[in-house]
Coordinates of N, CA and C in Angstrom, one line a residue:
E1 N -11.5 0.9 10.4 CA -11.7 0.3 11.7 C -10.6 -0.6 12.1
A2 N -9.4 0.0 12.3 CA -8.2 -0.7 12.8 C -7.3 0.3 13.4
G3 N -6.4 -0.1 14.2 CA -5.4 0.7 14.8 C -4.4 1.3 13.8
V4 N -3.7 2.4 14.1 CA -2.9 3.0 13.2 C -1.8 2.1 12.6
A5 N -1.2 1.3 13.5 CA -0.1 0.4 13.1 C -0.6 -0.6 12.1
T6 N -1.8 -1.1 12.4 CA -2.4 -2.1 11.5 C -2.8 -1.5 10.1
A7 N -3.3 -0.3 10.1 CA -3.6 0.3 8.9 C -2.4 0.6 8.0
F8 N -1.3 1.1 8.7 CA -0.1 1.4 8.0 C 0.5 0.1 7.4
D9 N 0.5 -1.0 8.2 CA 1.0 -2.3 7.8 C 0.1 -2.8 6.6
A10 N -1.2 -2.6 6.6 CA -2.0 -3.1 5.5 C -1.7 -2.3 4.2
F11 N -1.4 -1.0 4.3 CA -1.1 -0.3 3.2 C 0.2 -0.6 2.6
T12 N 1.2 -0.9 3.4 CA 2.6 -1.1 3.0 C 2.9 -2.5 2.8
T13 N 2.8 -3.3 3.8 CA 3.2 -4.7 3.7 C 2.3 -5.6 2.9
H14 N 1.0 -5.3 2.9 CA 0.0 -6.1 2.2 C -0.6 -5.4 1.0
L15 N 0.1 -4.5 0.4 CA -0.3 -3.7 -0.7 C -0.9 -4.6 -1.8
G16 N -0.2 -5.7 -2.1 CA -0.6 -6.6 -3.2 C -1.9 -7.4 -3.0
A17 N -2.3 -7.5 -1.7 CA -3.5 -8.2 -1.4 C -4.8 -7.4 -1.7
W18 N -4.7 -6.1 -1.7 CA -5.9 -5.3 -1.8 C -5.9 -4.3 -3.0
W19 N -4.7 -4.0 -3.5 CA -4.6 -3.0 -4.6 C -5.4 -3.5 -5.8
P20 N -6.3 -2.6 -6.4 CA -7.1 -3.1 -7.5 C -6.3 -3.6 -8.7
I21 N -6.5 -4.8 -9.2 CA -5.7 -5.4 -10.2 C -5.9 -4.5 -11.5
A22 N -7.0 -3.9 -11.7 CA -7.2 -3.0 -12.9 C -6.2 -1.9 -12.9
Y23 N -5.6 -1.5 -11.7 CA -4.7 -0.4 -11.6 C -3.2 -0.9 -11.5
T24 N -2.9 -2.0 -12.3 CA -1.6 -2.5 -12.3 C -1.1 -2.5 -13.8
F25 N 0.2 -2.6 -14.0 CA 0.7 -2.7 -15.3 C 0.5 -4.1 -15.9
S26 N 0.5 -5.1 -15.0 CA 0.5 -6.5 -15.3 C -0.9 -7.1 -15.6
G27 N -1.9 -6.4 -15.2 CA -3.3 -6.9 -15.4 C -3.5 -8.3 -14.9
A28 N -3.9 -9.2 -15.7 CA -4.2 -10.6 -15.3 C -2.9 -11.4 -14.9
D29 N -1.8 -10.9 -15.3 CA -0.5 -11.5 -14.9 C 0.1 -10.9 -13.6
F30 N -0.7 -10.1 -12.9 CA -0.3 -9.5 -11.6 C -0.2 -10.6 -10.6
V31 N 0.9 -10.5 -9.8 CA 1.1 -11.5 -8.7 C 1.0 -10.8 -7.4
S32 N 1.7 -9.7 -7.2 CA 1.8 -9.0 -5.9 C 2.3 -7.6 -6.1
A33 N 2.3 -6.8 -5.0 CA 2.8 -5.5 -5.0 C 3.4 -5.2 -3.6
G34 N 4.3 -4.3 -3.6 CA 5.0 -4.0 -2.3 C 5.6 -2.7 -2.2
V35 N 6.0 -2.3 -1.0 CA 6.6 -1.0 -0.7 C 7.9 -1.4 0.1
E36 N 9.1 -1.0 -0.5 CA 10.3 -1.2 0.3 C 10.3 -0.2 1.5
P37 N 10.5 -0.8 2.7 CA 10.3 0.0 3.9 C 11.4 1.0 4.2
R38 N 11.7 1.9 3.3 CA 12.7 2.9 3.6 C 12.6 4.0 2.5
A39 N 13.0 5.2 2.9 CA 13.2 6.3 1.9 C 14.3 5.9 1.0
G40 N 14.1 6.1 -0.3 CA 15.0 5.6 -1.3 C 14.7 4.3 -1.9
G41 N 13.7 3.6 -1.3 CA 13.3 2.3 -1.9 C 12.3 2.6 -3.0
V42 N 11.6 1.6 -3.4 CA 10.5 1.7 -4.4 C 9.3 1.1 -4.0
W43 N 8.2 1.5 -4.6 CA 6.9 0.7 -4.5 C 6.7 0.1 -5.9
F44 N 6.2 -1.1 -6.0 CA 6.3 -1.9 -7.2 C 5.3 -2.9 -7.3
E45 N 5.2 -3.5 -8.5 CA 4.4 -4.7 -8.6 C 5.3 -5.8 -9.2
R46 N 4.8 -7.0 -9.0 CA 5.5 -8.2 -9.5 C 4.6 -9.0 -10.4
N47 N 5.0 -9.4 -11.6 CA 4.2 -10.2 -12.5 C 4.5 -11.6 -12.4
G48 N 3.8 -12.4 -13.2 CA 3.9 -13.9 -13.2 C 5.3 -14.3 -13.7
S49 N 6.0 -13.5 -14.4 CA 7.3 -13.9 -14.8 C 8.4 -13.5 -13.8
G50 N 7.9 -13.0 -12.7 CA 8.9 -12.6 -11.6 C 9.5 -11.2 -11.8
E51 N 9.1 -10.5 -12.9 CA 9.6 -9.2 -13.1 C 9.0 -8.2 -12.1
R52 N 9.8 -7.3 -11.6 CA 9.4 -6.3 -10.7 C 9.3 -5.0 -11.5
V53 N 8.1 -4.4 -11.5 CA 7.9 -3.1 -12.3 C 7.7 -2.0 -11.3
S54 N 8.5 -1.0 -11.3 CA 8.4 0.1 -10.4 C 7.2 1.0 -10.6
W55 N 6.5 1.4 -9.5 CA 5.5 2.4 -9.6 C 6.1 3.8 -9.2
G56 N 7.3 3.8 -8.7 CA 7.9 5.1 -8.3 C 8.8 4.8 -7.0
D57 N 9.5 5.8 -6.6 CA 10.4 5.7 -5.4 C 9.6 6.1 -4.2
V58 N 10.2 5.6 -3.1 CA 9.7 5.9 -1.7 C 10.5 7.1 -1.3
R59 N 9.8 8.2 -1.1 CA 10.4 9.5 -0.7 C 10.5 9.7 0.8
A60 N 9.5 9.2 1.5 CA 9.5 9.3 2.9 C 8.8 8.0 3.5
Y61 N 9.4 7.4 4.5 CA 8.8 6.2 5.1 C 8.9 6.4 6.6
V62 N 7.9 6.8 7.3 CA 7.8 7.1 8.7 C 6.8 6.1 9.3
P63 N 7.3 4.9 9.7 CA 6.4 3.8 10.1 C 5.3 4.3 11.0
V64 N 4.1 3.8 10.7 CA 2.9 4.0 11.4 C 2.2 5.4 11.1
H65 N 3.0 6.3 10.6 CA 2.4 7.7 10.5 C 2.3 8.2 9.0
R66 N 3.3 8.0 8.2 CA 3.4 8.7 7.0 C 4.2 8.0 5.9
L67 N 3.8 8.1 4.7 CA 4.4 7.5 3.6 C 4.3 8.5 2.4
V68 N 5.4 8.8 1.7 CA 5.4 9.7 0.6 C 6.0 8.9 -0.6
L69 N 5.2 8.8 -1.7 CA 5.6 8.0 -2.8 C 5.6 8.8 -4.1
A70 N 6.6 8.6 -5.0 CA 6.6 9.1 -6.3 C 5.5 8.3 -7.1
F71 N 4.7 9.0 -7.8 CA 3.7 8.3 -8.6 C 4.1 8.3 -10.1
A72 N 4.9 7.3 -10.5 CA 5.6 7.3 -11.8 C 4.7 6.5 -12.7
I73 N 3.4 6.8 -12.8 CA 2.4 6.2 -13.6 C 1.7 7.3 -14.4
G74 N 1.7 7.1 -15.7 CA 1.1 8.1 -16.6 C -0.4 8.0 -16.7
A75 N -1.0 9.0 -17.3 CA -2.4 9.0 -17.6 C -2.8 7.8 -18.4
D76 N -1.9 7.3 -19.2 CA -2.1 6.1 -20.1 C -1.9 4.8 -19.4
R77 N -1.6 4.9 -18.0 CA -1.4 3.8 -17.2 C -0.1 3.0 -17.6
K78 N 0.9 3.7 -18.1 CA 2.2 3.2 -18.4 C 3.2 3.8 -17.5
P79 N 4.3 3.1 -17.3 CA 5.4 3.7 -16.4 C 5.9 5.0 -17.0
T80 N 6.2 5.9 -16.1 CA 6.9 7.2 -16.5 C 8.2 7.3 -15.7
S81 N 9.0 8.2 -16.1 CA 10.2 8.5 -15.4 C 10.0 8.9 -14.0
H82 N 10.8 8.5 -13.1 CA 10.7 8.9 -11.7 C 10.9 10.4 -11.5
D83 N 11.6 11.0 -12.5 CA 11.9 12.5 -12.5 C 10.6 13.2 -12.9
A84 N 9.7 12.6 -13.6 CA 8.5 13.2 -14.1 C 7.3 12.8 -13.3
A85 N 7.5 12.2 -12.1 CA 6.4 11.6 -11.3 C 5.8 12.7 -10.4
S86 N 4.5 12.6 -10.2 CA 3.8 13.4 -9.2 C 4.1 12.7 -7.8
E87 N 3.5 13.2 -6.8 CA 3.8 12.7 -5.5 C 2.5 12.4 -4.7
V88 N 2.5 11.3 -4.0 CA 1.4 10.9 -3.2 C 1.9 10.8 -1.7
E89 N 1.2 11.5 -0.8 CA 1.5 11.4 0.6 C 0.3 10.7 1.2
V90 N 0.6 9.7 2.0 CA -0.5 9.0 2.7 C -0.2 9.1 4.2
R91 N -1.1 9.7 5.0 CA -0.9 9.9 6.4 C -1.9 9.0 7.2
F92 N -1.5 8.5 8.3 CA -2.3 7.6 9.2 C -2.4 8.3 10.5
A93 N -3.6 8.5 11.0 CA -3.8 9.1 12.3 C -4.9 8.5 13.1
A94 N -4.7 8.3 14.4 CA -5.8 7.7 15.2 C -7.1 8.6 15.1
A95 N -8.2 7.9 15.0 CA -9.5 8.5 14.9 C -10.4 7.9 15.9
G96 N -9.9 7.6 17.1 CA -10.6 6.9 18.1 C -10.1 5.5 18.4
P97 N -10.6 4.9 19.4 CA -10.1 3.5 19.7 C -10.3 2.5 18.6
G98 N -9.2 2.0 18.1 CA -9.3 1.0 17.1 C -9.7 1.5 15.7
R99 N -9.5 2.8 15.5 CA -9.9 3.4 14.3 C -8.8 4.3 13.8
T100 N -8.6 4.4 12.5 CA -7.6 5.2 11.8 C -8.1 6.0 10.7
R101 N -7.7 7.2 10.6 CA -8.0 8.1 9.5 C -6.9 8.0 8.5
V102 N -7.1 7.7 7.3 CA -6.1 7.6 6.2 C -6.4 8.7 5.3
D103 N -5.4 9.7 5.2 CA -5.5 10.8 4.3 C -4.6 10.6 3.2
V104 N -5.1 10.8 2.0 CA -4.2 10.7 0.8 C -4.2 12.1 0.1
E105 N -3.0 12.6 -0.1 CA -2.8 13.8 -0.9 C -2.0 13.5 -2.1
H106 N -2.5 13.7 -3.3 CA -1.8 13.5 -4.5 C -1.5 14.9 -5.1
R107 N -0.3 15.2 -5.3 CA 0.1 16.6 -5.7 C 1.2 16.5 -6.8
D108 N 1.5 17.7 -7.2 CA 2.5 17.9 -8.3 C 2.2 17.3 -9.6
F109 N 0.9 17.3 -10.0 CA 0.5 16.7 -11.2 C 1.2 17.3 -12.4
S110 N 1.6 18.6 -12.3 CA 2.2 19.3 -13.4 C 3.4 18.6 -13.9
R111 N 4.0 17.8 -13.1 CA 5.3 17.1 -13.5 C 5.0 16.1 -14.6
H112 N 3.7 15.7 -14.8 CA 3.4 14.7 -15.8 C 3.2 15.4 -17.2
G113 N 3.4 16.7 -17.3 CA 3.4 17.4 -18.6 C 2.0 17.5 -19.1
Q114 N 1.8 17.3 -20.4 CA 0.6 17.6 -21.1 C -0.6 16.7 -20.6
D115 N -0.2 15.5 -20.0 CA -1.3 14.6 -19.5 C -1.7 14.9 -18.0
A116 N -1.1 16.0 -17.4 CA -1.3 16.3 -16.0 C -2.8 16.4 -15.7
G117 N -3.6 17.1 -16.5 CA -5.0 17.4 -16.2 C -5.8 16.1 -16.3
T118 N -5.5 15.2 -17.3 CA -6.2 14.0 -17.4 C -5.9 13.1 -16.2
L119 N -4.7 13.0 -15.8 CA -4.3 12.1 -14.7 C -4.9 12.7 -13.4
R120 N -4.9 14.0 -13.2 CA -5.5 14.5 -12.0 C -7.0 14.3 -11.9
A121 N -7.7 14.5 -13.0 CA -9.1 14.2 -13.1 C -9.4 12.8 -12.8
G122 N -8.6 11.9 -13.3 CA -8.9 10.4 -13.1 C -8.6 10.0 -11.7
M123 N -7.6 10.5 -11.1 CA -7.3 10.2 -9.7 C -8.2 10.8 -8.7
D124 N -8.8 12.0 -9.1 CA -9.8 12.7 -8.2 C -11.2 12.1 -8.4
S125 N -11.4 11.4 -9.4 CA -12.8 10.8 -9.7 C -13.1 9.7 -8.7
A126 N -14.3 9.2 -8.7 CA -14.7 8.1 -7.9 C -13.9 6.9 -8.2
Q127 N -13.4 6.8 -9.4 CA -12.6 5.6 -9.8 C -11.1 5.7 -9.5
G128 N -10.7 6.8 -8.9 CA -9.3 7.0 -8.6 C -9.0 6.7 -7.1
W129 N -8.4 7.7 -6.4 CA -8.1 7.4 -5.0 C -9.3 7.0 -4.1
P130 N -10.5 7.5 -4.3 CA -11.6 7.0 -3.4 C -11.8 5.5 -3.6
L131 N -11.7 5.0 -4.8 CA -11.9 3.6 -5.1 C -10.7 2.8 -4.4
I132 N -9.5 3.3 -4.6 CA -8.3 2.6 -4.1 C -8.4 2.5 -2.5
V133 N -8.7 3.6 -1.9 CA -8.9 3.6 -0.4 C -10.0 2.7 0.0
A134 N -11.1 2.7 -0.8 CA -12.2 1.8 -0.4 C -11.8 0.3 -0.5
E135 N -10.9 0.0 -1.5 CA -10.4 -1.4 -1.5 C -9.6 -1.7 -0.3
L136 N -8.8 -0.8 0.2 CA -8.1 -1.0 1.4 C -9.0 -1.3 2.5
R137 N -10.0 -0.4 2.7 CA -11.0 -0.6 3.8 C -11.8 -2.0 3.6
R138 N -12.2 -2.3 2.4 CA -12.9 -3.6 2.2 C -12.0 -4.8 2.6
W139 N -10.7 -4.7 2.2 CA -9.8 -5.8 2.5 C -9.6 -5.9 4.0
M140 N -9.4 -4.8 4.7 CA -9.2 -4.8 6.1 C -10.4 -5.4 6.9
R141 N -11.6 -5.1 6.4 CA -12.8 -5.7 7.0 C -13.0 -7.1 6.8
A142 N -12.5 -7.6 5.6 CA -12.8 -9.0 5.2 C -11.7 -10.0 5.6
R143 N -10.5 -9.4 5.9 CA -9.4 -10.4 6.2 C -9.7 -11.2 7.5
P144 N -9.3 -12.4 7.4 CA -9.6 -13.3 8.5 C -8.7 -13.1 9.7
A145 N -9.2 -13.3 10.9 CA -8.4 -13.2 12.1 C -8.4 -14.6 12.7
V146 N -7.2 -15.1 13.1 CA -7.1 -16.4 13.8 C -6.5 -16.2 15.1
R147 N -7.0 -16.9 16.1 CA -6.4 -16.8 17.4 C -6.1 -18.3 17.8
Y148 N -4.9 -18.5 18.3 CA -4.5 -19.8 18.7 C -3.6 -19.8 19.9
I149 N -3.7 -20.8 20.6 CA -2.8 -21.0 21.8 C -2.0 -22.2 21.7
V150 N -0.7 -22.0 21.8 CA 0.3 -23.1 21.6 C 1.4 -23.0 22.7
A151 N 2.1 -24.1 22.8 CA 3.2 -24.2 23.8 C 4.4 -23.5 23.2
G152 N 4.7 -23.7 22.0 CA 5.9 -23.1 21.4 C 5.5 -21.9 20.5
V153 N 5.4 -20.7 21.2 CA 4.9 -19.5 20.5 C 5.8 -19.1 19.3
D154 N 7.1 -19.0 19.6 CA 8.0 -18.6 18.6 C 8.0 -19.5 17.3
A155 N 8.0 -20.8 17.5 CA 7.9 -21.7 16.4 C 6.6 -21.6 15.7
A156 N 5.5 -21.5 16.4 CA 4.2 -21.3 15.8 C 4.1 -20.0 15.0
A157 N 4.6 -18.9 15.5 CA 4.6 -17.6 14.8 C 5.4 -17.7 13.5
E158 N 6.6 -18.3 13.6 CA 7.4 -18.5 12.4 C 6.7 -19.3 11.4
F159 N 6.0 -20.4 11.8 CA 5.3 -21.3 10.9 C 4.1 -20.5 10.2
Y160 N 3.3 -19.7 10.9 CA 2.2 -19.1 10.3 C 2.5 -17.8 9.6
T161 N 3.6 -17.1 9.9 CA 3.9 -15.9 9.3 C 4.8 -16.1 8.0
S162 N 5.7 -17.0 8.0 CA 6.6 -17.1 6.9 C 5.9 -17.7 5.6
P163 N 5.5 -18.9 5.6 CA 5.0 -19.4 4.3 C 3.6 -18.9 3.9
I164 N 2.7 -18.6 4.8 CA 1.4 -18.2 4.4 C 1.0 -16.8 4.7
G165 N 1.9 -16.0 5.2 CA 1.8 -14.5 5.2 C 0.8 -14.0 6.3
V166 N 0.5 -14.8 7.3 CA -0.3 -14.3 8.4 C 0.6 -13.3 9.2
T167 N -0.1 -12.2 9.7 CA 0.7 -11.2 10.5 C 0.3 -11.4 12.0
V168 N 1.2 -11.1 12.9 CA 1.0 -11.2 14.3 C 0.5 -9.9 14.8
A169 N -0.7 -9.9 15.3 CA -1.3 -8.7 15.9 C -1.1 -8.5 17.4
M170 N -1.0 -9.7 18.1 CA -0.7 -9.6 19.5 C 0.1 -10.9 19.9
A171 N 1.1 -10.8 20.7 CA 1.9 -11.9 21.1 C 1.9 -11.9 22.6
R172 N 2.5 -13.0 23.1 CA 2.6 -13.1 24.6 C 3.5 -12.0 25.2
A173 N 3.3 -11.7 26.4 CA 4.1 -10.7 27.1 C 5.5 -11.3 27.3
P174 N 6.5 -10.5 27.3 CA 7.9 -11.0 27.5 C 8.0 -11.8 28.8
G175 N 8.7 -12.9 28.8 CA 8.9 -13.7 30.0 C 7.8 -14.7 30.3
L176 N 6.7 -14.7 29.5 CA 5.7 -15.7 29.7 C 5.8 -16.9 28.8

């Protein structure tokens, strides 16, 4: 129940706010996760020591529409080589006013070798991608929305977005 741009932003920019902590390498030491917004970047988690641990590379980054990620996470939930990673494609498409359909295709499991079947079964189970996408949906429904009217819009937007991570959903029209 969000526009395509908002859903894409939630998945990429706010990944660490909703991604299930049980599906991280850091566990209780997990601080955040992110997606570098470009092909050739990485998606990753950051732990309490400030260490950045890669989940795989970003293979395609088409803002608002499509994201393709290497899934360099083994069936044992430990990092694997990016060369031996399966691939996750996430597509975002309008499904009516203020609604987005998020499709997830996880493919090329054979690249994980002998653990391919185990990983595929896990990600296909109710505790795999269905749970992860449900967490995204839950977070989007629960996140607070704030509306404010100020004289100095640019200064207020900078204040609210920089230190506390609020995103701007709508701003004044140019010239106002």
